[in-house]
Structures are given as C-alpha cells and as structure tokens.
mmCIF file of N, CA and C in Angstrom:
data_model
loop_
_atom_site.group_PDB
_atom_site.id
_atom_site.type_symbol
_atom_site.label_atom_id
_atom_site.label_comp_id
_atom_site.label_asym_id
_atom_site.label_seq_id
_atom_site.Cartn_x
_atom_site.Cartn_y
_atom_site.Cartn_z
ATOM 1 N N UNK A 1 -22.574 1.106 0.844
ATOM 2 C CA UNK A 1 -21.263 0.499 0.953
ATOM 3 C C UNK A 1 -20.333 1.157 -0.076
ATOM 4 N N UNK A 2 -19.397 1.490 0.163
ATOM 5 C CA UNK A 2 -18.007 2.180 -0.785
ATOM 6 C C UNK A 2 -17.507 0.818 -1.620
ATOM 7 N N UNK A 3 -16.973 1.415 -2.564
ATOM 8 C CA UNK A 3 -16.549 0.637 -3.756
ATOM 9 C C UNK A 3 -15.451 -0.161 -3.033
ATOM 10 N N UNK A 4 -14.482 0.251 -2.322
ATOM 11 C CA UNK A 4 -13.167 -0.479 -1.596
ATOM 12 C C UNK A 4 -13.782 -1.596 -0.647
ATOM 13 N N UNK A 5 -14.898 -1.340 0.131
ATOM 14 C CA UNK A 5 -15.427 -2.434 0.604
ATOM 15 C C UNK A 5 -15.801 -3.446 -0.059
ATOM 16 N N UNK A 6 -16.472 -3.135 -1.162
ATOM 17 C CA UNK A 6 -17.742 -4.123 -1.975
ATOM 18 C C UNK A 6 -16.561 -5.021 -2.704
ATOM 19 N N UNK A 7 -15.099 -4.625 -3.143
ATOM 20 C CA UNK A 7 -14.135 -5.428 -3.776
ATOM 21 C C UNK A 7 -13.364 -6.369 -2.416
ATOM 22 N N UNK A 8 -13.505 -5.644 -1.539
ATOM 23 C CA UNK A 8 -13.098 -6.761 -0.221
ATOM 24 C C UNK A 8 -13.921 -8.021 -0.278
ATOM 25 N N UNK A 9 -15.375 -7.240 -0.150
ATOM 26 C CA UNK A 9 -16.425 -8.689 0.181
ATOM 27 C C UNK A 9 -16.461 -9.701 -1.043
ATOM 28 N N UNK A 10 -16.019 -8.998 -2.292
ATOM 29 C CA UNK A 10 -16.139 -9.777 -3.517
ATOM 30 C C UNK A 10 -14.251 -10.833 -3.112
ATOM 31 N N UNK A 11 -13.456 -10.051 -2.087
ATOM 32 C CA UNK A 11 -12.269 -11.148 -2.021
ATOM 33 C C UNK A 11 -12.460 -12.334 -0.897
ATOM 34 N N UNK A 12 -13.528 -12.406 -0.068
ATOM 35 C CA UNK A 12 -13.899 -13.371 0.956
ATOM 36 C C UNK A 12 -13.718 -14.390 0.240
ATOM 37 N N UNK A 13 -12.569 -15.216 1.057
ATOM 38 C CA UNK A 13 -12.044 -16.842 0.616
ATOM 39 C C UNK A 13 -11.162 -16.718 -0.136
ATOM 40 N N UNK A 14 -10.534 -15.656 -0.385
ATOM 41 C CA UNK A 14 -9.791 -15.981 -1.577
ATOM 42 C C UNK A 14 -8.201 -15.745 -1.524
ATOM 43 N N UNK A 15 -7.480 -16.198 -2.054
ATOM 44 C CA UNK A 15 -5.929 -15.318 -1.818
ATOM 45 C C UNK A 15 -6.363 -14.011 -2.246
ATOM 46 N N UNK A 16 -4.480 -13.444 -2.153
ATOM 47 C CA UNK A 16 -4.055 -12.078 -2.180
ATOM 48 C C UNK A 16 -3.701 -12.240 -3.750
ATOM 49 N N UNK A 17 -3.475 -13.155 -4.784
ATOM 50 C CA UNK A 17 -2.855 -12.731 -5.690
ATOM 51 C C UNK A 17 -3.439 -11.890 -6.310
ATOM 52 N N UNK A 18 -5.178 -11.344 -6.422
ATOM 53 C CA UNK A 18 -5.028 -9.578 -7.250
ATOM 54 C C UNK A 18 -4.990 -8.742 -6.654
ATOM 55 N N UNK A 19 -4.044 -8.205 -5.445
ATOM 56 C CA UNK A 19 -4.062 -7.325 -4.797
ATOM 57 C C UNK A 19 -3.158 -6.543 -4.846
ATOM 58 N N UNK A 20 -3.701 -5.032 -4.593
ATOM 59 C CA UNK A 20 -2.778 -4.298 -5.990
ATOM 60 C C UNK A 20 -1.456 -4.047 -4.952
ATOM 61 N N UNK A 21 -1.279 -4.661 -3.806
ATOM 62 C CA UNK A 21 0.339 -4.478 -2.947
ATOM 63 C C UNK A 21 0.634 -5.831 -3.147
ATOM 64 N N UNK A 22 1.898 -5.673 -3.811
ATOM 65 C CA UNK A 22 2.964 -6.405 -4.210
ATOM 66 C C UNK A 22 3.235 -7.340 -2.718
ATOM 67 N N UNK A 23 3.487 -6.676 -1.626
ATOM 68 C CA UNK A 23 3.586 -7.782 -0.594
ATOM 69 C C UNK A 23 2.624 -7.678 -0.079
ATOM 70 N N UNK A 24 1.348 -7.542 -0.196
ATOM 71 C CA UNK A 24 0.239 -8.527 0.209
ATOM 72 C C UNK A 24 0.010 -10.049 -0.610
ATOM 73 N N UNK A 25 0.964 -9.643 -1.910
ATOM 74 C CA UNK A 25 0.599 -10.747 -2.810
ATOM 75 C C UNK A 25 1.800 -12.258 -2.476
ATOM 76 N N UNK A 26 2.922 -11.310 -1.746
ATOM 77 C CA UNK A 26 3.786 -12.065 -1.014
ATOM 78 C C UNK A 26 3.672 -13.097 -0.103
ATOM 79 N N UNK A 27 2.841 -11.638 0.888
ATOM 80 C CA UNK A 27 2.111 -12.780 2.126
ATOM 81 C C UNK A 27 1.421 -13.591 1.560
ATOM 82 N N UNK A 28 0.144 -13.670 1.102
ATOM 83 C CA UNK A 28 -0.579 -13.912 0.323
ATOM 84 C C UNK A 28 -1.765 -14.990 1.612
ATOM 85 N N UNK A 29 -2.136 -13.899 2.125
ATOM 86 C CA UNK A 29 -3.075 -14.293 2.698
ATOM 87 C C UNK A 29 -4.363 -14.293 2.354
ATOM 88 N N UNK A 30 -5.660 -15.492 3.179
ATOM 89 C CA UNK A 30 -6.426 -15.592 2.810
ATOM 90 C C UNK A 30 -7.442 -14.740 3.691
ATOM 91 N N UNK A 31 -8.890 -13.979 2.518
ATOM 92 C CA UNK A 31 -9.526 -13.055 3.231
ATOM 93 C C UNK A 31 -10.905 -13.448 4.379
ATOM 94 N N UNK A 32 -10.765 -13.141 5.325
ATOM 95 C CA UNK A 32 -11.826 -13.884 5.909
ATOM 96 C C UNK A 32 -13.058 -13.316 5.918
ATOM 97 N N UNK A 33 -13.006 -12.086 6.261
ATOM 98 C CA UNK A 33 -14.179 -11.055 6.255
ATOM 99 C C UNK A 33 -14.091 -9.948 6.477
ATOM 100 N N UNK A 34 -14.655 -9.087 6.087
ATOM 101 C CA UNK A 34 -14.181 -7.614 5.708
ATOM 102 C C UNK A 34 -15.761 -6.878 6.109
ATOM 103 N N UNK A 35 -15.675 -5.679 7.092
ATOM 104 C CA UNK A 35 -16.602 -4.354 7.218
ATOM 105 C C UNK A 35 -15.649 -3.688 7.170
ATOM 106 N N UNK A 36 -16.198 -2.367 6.955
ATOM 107 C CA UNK A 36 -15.122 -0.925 6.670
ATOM 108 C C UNK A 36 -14.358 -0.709 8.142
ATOM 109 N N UNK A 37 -13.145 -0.681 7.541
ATOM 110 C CA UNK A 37 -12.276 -0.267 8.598
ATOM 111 C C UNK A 37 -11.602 -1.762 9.569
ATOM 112 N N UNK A 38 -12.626 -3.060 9.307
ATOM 113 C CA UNK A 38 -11.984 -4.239 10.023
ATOM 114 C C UNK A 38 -11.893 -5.361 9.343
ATOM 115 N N UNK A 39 -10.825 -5.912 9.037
ATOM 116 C CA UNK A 39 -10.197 -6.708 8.201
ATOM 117 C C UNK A 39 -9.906 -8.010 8.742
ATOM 118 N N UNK A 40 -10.169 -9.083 8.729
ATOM 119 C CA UNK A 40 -9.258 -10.304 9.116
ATOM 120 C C UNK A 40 -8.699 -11.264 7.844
ATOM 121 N N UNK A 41 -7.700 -11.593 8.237
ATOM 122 C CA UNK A 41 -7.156 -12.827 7.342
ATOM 123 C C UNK A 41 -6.292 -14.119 7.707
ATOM 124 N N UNK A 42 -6.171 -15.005 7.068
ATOM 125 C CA UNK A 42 -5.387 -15.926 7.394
ATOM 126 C C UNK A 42 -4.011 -16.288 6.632
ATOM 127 N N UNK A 43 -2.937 -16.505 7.376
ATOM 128 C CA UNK A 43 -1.844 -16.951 6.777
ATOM 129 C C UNK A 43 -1.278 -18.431 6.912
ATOM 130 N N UNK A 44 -0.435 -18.773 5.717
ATOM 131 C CA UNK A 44 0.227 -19.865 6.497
ATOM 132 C C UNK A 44 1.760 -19.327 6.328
ATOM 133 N N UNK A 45 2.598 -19.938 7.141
ATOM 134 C CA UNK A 45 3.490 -19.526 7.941
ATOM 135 C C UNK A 45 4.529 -20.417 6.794
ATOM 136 N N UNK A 46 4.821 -19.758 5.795
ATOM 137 C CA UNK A 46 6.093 -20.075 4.730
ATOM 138 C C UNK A 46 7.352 -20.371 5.095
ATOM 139 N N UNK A 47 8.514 -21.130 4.649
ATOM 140 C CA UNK A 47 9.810 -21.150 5.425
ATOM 141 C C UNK A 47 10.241 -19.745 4.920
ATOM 142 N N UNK A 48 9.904 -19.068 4.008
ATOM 143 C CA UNK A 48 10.940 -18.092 3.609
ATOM 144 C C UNK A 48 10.248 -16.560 4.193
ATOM 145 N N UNK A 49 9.133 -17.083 5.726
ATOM 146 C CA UNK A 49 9.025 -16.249 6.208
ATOM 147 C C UNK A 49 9.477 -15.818 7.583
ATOM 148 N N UNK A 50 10.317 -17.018 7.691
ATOM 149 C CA UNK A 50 11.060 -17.064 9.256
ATOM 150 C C UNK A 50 12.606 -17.364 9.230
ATOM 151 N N UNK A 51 12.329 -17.167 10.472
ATOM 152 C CA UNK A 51 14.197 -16.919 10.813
ATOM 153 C C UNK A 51 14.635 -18.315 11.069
ATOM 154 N N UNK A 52 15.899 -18.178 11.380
ATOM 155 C CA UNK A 52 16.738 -19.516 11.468
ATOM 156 C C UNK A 52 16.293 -20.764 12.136
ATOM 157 N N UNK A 53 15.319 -20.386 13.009
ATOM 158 C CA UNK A 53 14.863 -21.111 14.050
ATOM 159 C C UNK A 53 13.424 -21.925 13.494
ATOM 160 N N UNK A 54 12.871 -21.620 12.398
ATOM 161 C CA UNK A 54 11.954 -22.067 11.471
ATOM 162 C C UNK A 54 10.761 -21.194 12.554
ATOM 163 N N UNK A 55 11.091 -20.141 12.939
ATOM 164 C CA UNK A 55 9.855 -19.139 13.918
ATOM 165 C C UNK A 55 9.912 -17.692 12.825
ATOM 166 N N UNK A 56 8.037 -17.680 12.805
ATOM 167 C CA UNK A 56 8.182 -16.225 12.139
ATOM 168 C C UNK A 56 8.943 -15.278 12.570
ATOM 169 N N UNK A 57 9.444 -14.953 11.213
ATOM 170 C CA UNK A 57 10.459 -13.520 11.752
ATOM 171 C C UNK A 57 9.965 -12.246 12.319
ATOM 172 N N UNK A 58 10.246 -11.318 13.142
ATOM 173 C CA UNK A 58 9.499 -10.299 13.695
ATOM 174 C C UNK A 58 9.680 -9.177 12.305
ATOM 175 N N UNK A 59 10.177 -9.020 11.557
ATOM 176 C CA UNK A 59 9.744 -8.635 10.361
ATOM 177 C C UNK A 59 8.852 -8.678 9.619
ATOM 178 N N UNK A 60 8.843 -10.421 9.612
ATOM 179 C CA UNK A 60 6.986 -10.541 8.545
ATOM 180 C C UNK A 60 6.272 -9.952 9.690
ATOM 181 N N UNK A 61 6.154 -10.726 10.933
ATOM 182 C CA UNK A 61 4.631 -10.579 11.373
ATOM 183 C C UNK A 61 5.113 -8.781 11.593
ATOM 184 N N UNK A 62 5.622 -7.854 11.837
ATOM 185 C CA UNK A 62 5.679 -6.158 11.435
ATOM 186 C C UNK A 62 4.702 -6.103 10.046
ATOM 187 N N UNK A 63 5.585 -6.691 9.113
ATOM 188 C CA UNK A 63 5.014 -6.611 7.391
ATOM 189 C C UNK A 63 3.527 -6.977 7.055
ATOM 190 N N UNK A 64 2.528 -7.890 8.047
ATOM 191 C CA UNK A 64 1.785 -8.354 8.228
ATOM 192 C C UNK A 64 0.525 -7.187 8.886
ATOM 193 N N UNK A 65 1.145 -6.688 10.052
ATOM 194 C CA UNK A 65 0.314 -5.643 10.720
ATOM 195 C C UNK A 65 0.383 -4.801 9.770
ATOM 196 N N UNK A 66 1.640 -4.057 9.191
ATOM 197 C CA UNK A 66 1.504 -2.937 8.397
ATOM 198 C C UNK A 66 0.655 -2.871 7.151
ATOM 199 N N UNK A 67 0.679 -4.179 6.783
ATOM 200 C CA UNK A 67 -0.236 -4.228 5.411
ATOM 201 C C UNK A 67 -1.453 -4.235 5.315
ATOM 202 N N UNK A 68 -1.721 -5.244 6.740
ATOM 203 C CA UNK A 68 -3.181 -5.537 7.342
ATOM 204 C C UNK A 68 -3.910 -4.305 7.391
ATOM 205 N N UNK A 69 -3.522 -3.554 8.409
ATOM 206 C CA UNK A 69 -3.517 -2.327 8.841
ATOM 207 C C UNK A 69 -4.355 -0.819 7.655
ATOM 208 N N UNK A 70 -3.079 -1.208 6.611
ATOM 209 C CA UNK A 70 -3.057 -0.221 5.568
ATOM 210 C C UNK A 70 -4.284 -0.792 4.469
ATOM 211 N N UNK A 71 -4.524 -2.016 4.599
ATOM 212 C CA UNK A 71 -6.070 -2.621 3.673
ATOM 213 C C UNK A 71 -7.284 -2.073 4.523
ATOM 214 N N UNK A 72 -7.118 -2.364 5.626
ATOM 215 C CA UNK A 72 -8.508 -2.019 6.684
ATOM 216 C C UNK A 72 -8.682 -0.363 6.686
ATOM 217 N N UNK A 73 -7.681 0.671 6.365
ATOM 218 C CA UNK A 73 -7.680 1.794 5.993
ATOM 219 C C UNK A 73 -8.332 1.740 4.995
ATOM 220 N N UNK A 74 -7.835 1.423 3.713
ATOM 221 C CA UNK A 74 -8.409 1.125 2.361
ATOM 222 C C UNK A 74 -10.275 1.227 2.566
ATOM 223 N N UNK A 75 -10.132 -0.078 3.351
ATOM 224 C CA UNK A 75 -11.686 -0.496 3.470
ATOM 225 C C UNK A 75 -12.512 0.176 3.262
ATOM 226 N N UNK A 76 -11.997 1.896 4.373
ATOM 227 C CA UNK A 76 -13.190 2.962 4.565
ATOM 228 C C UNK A 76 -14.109 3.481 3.055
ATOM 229 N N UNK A 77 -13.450 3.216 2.259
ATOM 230 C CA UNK A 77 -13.568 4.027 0.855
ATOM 231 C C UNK A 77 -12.652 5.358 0.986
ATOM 232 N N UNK A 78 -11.508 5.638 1.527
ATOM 233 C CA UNK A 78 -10.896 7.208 1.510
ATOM 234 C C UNK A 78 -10.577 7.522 0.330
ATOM 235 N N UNK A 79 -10.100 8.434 -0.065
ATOM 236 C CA UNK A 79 -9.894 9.372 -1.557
ATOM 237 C C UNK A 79 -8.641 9.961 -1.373
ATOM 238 N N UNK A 80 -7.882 9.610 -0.537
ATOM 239 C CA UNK A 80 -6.470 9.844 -0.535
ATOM 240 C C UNK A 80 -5.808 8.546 -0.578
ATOM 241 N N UNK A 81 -4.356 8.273 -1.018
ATOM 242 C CA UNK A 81 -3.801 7.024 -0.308
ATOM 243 C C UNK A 81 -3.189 7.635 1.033
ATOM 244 N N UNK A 82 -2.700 6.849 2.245
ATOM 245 C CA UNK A 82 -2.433 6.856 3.527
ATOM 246 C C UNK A 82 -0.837 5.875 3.830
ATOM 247 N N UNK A 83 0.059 6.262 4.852
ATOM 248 C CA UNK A 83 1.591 5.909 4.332
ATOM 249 C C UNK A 83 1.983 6.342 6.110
ATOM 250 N N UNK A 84 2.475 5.072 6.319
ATOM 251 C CA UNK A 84 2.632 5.012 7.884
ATOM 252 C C UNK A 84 3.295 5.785 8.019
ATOM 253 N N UNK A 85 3.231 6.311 9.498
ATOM 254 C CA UNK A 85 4.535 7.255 10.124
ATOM 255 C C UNK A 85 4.312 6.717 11.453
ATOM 256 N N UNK A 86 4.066 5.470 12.335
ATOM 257 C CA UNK A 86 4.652 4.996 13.280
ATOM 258 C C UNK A 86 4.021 3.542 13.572
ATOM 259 N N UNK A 87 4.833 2.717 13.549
ATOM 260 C CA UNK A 87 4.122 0.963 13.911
ATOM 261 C C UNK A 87 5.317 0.857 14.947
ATOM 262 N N UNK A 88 4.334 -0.252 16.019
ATOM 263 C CA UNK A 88 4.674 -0.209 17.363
ATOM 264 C C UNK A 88 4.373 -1.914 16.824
ATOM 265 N N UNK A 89 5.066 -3.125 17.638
ATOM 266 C CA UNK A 89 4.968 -4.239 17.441
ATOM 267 C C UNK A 89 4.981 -4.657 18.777
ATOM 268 N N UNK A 90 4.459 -5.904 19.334
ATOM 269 C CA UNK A 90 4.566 -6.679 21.023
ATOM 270 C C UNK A 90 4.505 -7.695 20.177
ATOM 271 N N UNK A 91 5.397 -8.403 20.406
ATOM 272 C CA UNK A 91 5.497 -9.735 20.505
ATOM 273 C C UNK A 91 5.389 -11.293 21.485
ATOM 274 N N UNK A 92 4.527 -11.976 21.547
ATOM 275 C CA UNK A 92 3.914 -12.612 22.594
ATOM 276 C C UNK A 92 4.310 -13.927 22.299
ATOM 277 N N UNK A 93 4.228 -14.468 21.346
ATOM 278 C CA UNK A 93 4.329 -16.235 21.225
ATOM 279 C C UNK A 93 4.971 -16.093 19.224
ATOM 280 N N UNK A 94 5.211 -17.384 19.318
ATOM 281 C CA UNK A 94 5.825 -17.717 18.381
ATOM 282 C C UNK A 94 4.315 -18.709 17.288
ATOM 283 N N UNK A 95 5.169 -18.468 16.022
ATOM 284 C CA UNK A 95 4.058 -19.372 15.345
ATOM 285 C C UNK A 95 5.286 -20.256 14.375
ATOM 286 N N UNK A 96 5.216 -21.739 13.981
ATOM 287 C CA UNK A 96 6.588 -22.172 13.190
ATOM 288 C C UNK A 96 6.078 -22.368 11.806
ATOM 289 N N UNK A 97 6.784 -22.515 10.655
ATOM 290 C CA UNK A 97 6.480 -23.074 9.547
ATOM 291 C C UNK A 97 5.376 -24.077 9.480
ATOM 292 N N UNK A 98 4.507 -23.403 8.400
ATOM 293 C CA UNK A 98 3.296 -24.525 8.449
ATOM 294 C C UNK A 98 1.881 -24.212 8.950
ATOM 295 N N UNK A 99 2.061 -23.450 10.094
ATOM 296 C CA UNK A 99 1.401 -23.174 10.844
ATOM 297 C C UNK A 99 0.086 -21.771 10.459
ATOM 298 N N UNK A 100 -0.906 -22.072 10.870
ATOM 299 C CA UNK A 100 -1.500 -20.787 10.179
ATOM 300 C C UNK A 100 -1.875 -19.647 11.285
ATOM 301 N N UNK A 101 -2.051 -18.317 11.010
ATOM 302 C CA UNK A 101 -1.973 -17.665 12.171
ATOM 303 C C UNK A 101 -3.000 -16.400 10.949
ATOM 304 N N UNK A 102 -4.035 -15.739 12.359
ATOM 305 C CA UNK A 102 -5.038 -14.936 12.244
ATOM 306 C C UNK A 102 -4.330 -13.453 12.733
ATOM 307 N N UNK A 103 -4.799 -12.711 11.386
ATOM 308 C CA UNK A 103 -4.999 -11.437 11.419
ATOM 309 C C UNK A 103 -6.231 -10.801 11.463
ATOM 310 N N UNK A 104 -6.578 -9.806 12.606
ATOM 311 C CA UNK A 104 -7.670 -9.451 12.983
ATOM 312 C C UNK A 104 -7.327 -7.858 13.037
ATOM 313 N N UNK A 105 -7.689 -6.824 12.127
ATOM 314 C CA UNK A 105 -7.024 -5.668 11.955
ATOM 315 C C UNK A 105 -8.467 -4.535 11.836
ATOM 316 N N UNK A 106 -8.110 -3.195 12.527
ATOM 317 C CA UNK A 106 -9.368 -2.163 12.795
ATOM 318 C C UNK A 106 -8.653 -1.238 12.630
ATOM 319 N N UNK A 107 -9.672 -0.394 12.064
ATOM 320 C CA UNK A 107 -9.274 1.014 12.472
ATOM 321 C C UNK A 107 -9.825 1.450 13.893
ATOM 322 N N UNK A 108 -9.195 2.098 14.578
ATOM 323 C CA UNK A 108 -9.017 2.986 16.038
ATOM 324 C C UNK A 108 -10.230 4.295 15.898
ATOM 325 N N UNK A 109 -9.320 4.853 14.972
ATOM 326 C CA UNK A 109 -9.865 6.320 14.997
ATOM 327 C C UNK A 109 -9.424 6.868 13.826
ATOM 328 N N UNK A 110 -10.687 7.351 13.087
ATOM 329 C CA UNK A 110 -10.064 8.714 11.729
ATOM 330 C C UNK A 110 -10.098 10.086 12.058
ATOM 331 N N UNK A 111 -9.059 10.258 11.963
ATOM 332 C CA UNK A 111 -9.035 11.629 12.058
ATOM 333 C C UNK A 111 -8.985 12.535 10.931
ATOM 334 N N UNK A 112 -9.057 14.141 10.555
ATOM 335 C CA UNK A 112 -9.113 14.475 9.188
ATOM 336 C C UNK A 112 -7.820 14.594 8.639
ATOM 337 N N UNK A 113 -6.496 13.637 9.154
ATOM 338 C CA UNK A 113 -5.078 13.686 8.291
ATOM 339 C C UNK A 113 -4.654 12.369 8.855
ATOM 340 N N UNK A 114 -4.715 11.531 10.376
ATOM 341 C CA UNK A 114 -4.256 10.464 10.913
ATOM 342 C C UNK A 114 -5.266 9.512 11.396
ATOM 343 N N UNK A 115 -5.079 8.201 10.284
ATOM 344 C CA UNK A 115 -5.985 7.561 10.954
ATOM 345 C C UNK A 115 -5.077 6.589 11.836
ATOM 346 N N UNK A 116 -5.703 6.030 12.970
ATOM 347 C CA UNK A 116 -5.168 5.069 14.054
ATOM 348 C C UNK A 116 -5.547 3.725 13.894
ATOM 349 N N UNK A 117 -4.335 2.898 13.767
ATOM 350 C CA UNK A 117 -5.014 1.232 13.668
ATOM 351 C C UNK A 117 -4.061 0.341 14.137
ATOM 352 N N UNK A 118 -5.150 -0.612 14.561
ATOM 353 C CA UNK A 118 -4.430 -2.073 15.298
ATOM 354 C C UNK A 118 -4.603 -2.772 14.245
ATOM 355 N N UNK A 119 -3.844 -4.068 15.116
ATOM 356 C CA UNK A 119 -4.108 -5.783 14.330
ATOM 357 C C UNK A 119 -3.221 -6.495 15.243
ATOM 358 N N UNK A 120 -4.024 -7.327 15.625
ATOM 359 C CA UNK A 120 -3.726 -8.854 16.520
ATOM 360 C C UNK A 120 -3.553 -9.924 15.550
ATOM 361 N N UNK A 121 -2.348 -10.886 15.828
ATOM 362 C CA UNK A 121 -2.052 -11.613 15.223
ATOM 363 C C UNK A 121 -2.556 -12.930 16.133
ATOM 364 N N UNK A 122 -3.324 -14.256 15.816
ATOM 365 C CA UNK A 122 -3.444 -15.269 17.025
ATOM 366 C C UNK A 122 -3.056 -16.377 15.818
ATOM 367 N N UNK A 123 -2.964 -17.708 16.742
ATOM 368 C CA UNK A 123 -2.699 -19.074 16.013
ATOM 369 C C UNK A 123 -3.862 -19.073 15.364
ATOM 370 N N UNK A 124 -3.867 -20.658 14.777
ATOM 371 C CA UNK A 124 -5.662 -20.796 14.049
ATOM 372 C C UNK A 124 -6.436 -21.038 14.817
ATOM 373 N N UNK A 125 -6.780 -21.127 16.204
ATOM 374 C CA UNK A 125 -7.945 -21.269 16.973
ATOM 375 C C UNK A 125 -7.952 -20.034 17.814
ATOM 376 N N UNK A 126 -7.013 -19.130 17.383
ATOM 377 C CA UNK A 126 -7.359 -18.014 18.739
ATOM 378 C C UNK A 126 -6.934 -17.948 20.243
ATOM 379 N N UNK A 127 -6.618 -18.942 20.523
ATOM 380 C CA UNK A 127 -6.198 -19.410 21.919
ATOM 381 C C UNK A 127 -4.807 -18.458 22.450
ATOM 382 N N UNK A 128 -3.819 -18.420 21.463
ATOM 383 C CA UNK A 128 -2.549 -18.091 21.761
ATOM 384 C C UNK A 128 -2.573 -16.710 20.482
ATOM 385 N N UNK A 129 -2.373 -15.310 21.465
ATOM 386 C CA UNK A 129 -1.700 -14.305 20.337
ATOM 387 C C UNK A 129 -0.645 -14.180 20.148
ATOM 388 N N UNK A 130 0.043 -13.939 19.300
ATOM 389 C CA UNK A 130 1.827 -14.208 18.557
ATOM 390 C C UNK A 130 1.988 -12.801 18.322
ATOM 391 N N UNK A 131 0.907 -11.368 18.209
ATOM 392 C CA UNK A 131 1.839 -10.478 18.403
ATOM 393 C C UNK A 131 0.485 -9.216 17.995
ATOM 394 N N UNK A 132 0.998 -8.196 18.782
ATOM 395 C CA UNK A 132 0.026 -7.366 18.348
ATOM 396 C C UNK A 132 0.358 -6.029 17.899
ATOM 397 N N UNK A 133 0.025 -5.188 16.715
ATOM 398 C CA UNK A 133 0.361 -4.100 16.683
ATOM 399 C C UNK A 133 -0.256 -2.461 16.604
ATOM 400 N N UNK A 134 0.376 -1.635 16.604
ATOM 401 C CA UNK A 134 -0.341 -0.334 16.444
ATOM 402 C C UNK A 134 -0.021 0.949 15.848
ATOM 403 N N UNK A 135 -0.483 1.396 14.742
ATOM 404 C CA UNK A 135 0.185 1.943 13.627
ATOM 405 C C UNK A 135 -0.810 3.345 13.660
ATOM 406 N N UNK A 136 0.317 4.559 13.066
ATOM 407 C CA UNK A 136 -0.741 5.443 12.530
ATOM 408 C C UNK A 136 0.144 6.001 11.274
ATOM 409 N N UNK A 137 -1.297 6.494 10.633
ATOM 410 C CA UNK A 137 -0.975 6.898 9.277
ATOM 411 C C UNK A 137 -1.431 8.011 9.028
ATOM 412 N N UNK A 138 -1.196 8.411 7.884
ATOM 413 C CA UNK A 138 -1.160 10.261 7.651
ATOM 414 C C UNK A 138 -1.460 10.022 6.046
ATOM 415 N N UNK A 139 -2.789 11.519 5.939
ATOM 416 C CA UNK A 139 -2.637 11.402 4.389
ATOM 417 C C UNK A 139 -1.925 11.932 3.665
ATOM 418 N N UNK A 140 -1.748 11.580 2.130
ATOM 419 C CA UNK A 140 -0.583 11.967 1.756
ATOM 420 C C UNK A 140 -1.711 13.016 1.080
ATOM 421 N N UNK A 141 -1.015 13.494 -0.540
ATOM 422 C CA UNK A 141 -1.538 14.588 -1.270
ATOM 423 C C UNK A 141 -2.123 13.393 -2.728
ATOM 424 N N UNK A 142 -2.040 12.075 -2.436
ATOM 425 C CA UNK A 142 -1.993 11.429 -3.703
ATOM 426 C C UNK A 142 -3.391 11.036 -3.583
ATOM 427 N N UNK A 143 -3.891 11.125 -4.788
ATOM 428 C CA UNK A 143 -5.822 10.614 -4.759
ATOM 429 C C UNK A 143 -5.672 9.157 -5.012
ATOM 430 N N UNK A 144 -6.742 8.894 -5.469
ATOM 431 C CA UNK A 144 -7.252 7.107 -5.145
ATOM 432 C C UNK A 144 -7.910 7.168 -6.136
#
C-alpha cells in the first residue's frame, strides 16, 4: 500500500479538517472509505453552500467532483502533483440545506501524463443522483 493511501485509511470517519486542500477543509466532508484511486465521502449540505433557493449550488457540487476527483488521484501514491484541464458536470436532482449527499469518486484510467476520473454525487441512501462528473488531469513538473 502507498503512503497516500495508508493516510486515507488512517482518515476513515473523520472530517476534512487536516487536509492539506484548503477547500476540502471547506467542504469538509466526511471520509467513508478509501482504495487507491476510489474515494467516497459524505457531505452535509451547508446554507453557505447553496443558492438562493436553499438548493446546492452547481458550483459546490463542480467544487466537490473536482476535489473528490483530485484526492482519489492522490490515492494512487503518484510523485507528481496533477491540476485539471477539463471537468464536465450533469446535473440530475437537487439536494437542500441539511441534507447529506454521497460522493463516490474513481479513477478511469492513468495514463503516463493524463489521468481520467469520475464522481457521482447521490442523496444519503443512494436512491436519487444529484449530479455526476468527469474530469481529466495532466501532470505538472511539481514533485510530491
């Protein structure tokens, strides 16, 4: 197991507050379970994360995939950091203040410069998805 994993499994249950992205510590979601490359977590749905309508904003849940996304990268153990260059968002259902909603995030495919990754967003039972996305990333020149 890589060191980036073994600090995931050591975050099962726990918030985001030592996590070294500033808005993961925002979201501040909780970790559910972690293998390399697939990530899930849970949120609850803050007022100061939605729009007027007290419905997540399509911003967080974007900010949500992208971060998700960019931890489940992490996961692999890579030796570069990695820095999106395209997220695609569908939006399906709404989730309101209060409410908690599942992130379920993979890597696709590594390639030797782009890796490919999803993440499905559902309510807390799974029943209803609120949005799904699909991101790829590129390495940079910066080590880890």
């Amino acid at each position: 197991m890589n060191k980036a994993l073994e600090l995931f499994k050591l975050q099962i249950g726990k918030d985001a507050s030592h996590s070294p992205s500033p808005l993961m510590q925002w979201l501040n979601p909780i970790l559910i379970s972690a293998t390399a490359g697939e990530l899930e977590f849970s949120y609850v749905v803050r007022e100061e994360m939605t729009n007027p309508l007290g419905i997540i904003h399509g911003g967080t849940t974007a900010a949500i995939i992208d971060d998700a996304i960019g931890a489940a990268v992490f996961s692999l153990g890579v030796s570069h950091v990695y820095t999106t260059v395209s997220l695609s968002v569908d939006y399906f259902s709404r989730a309101r203040t209060g409410e908690t909603i599942i992130a379920q995030t993979k890597v696709i495919k590594k390639g030797k410069q782009i890796i490919n990754g999803e993440c499905e967003i559902w309510n807390a039972d799974k029943t209803r998805m609120i949005a799904k996305g699909h991101s790829n990333l590129i390495q940079t020149k910066i080590e880890l």
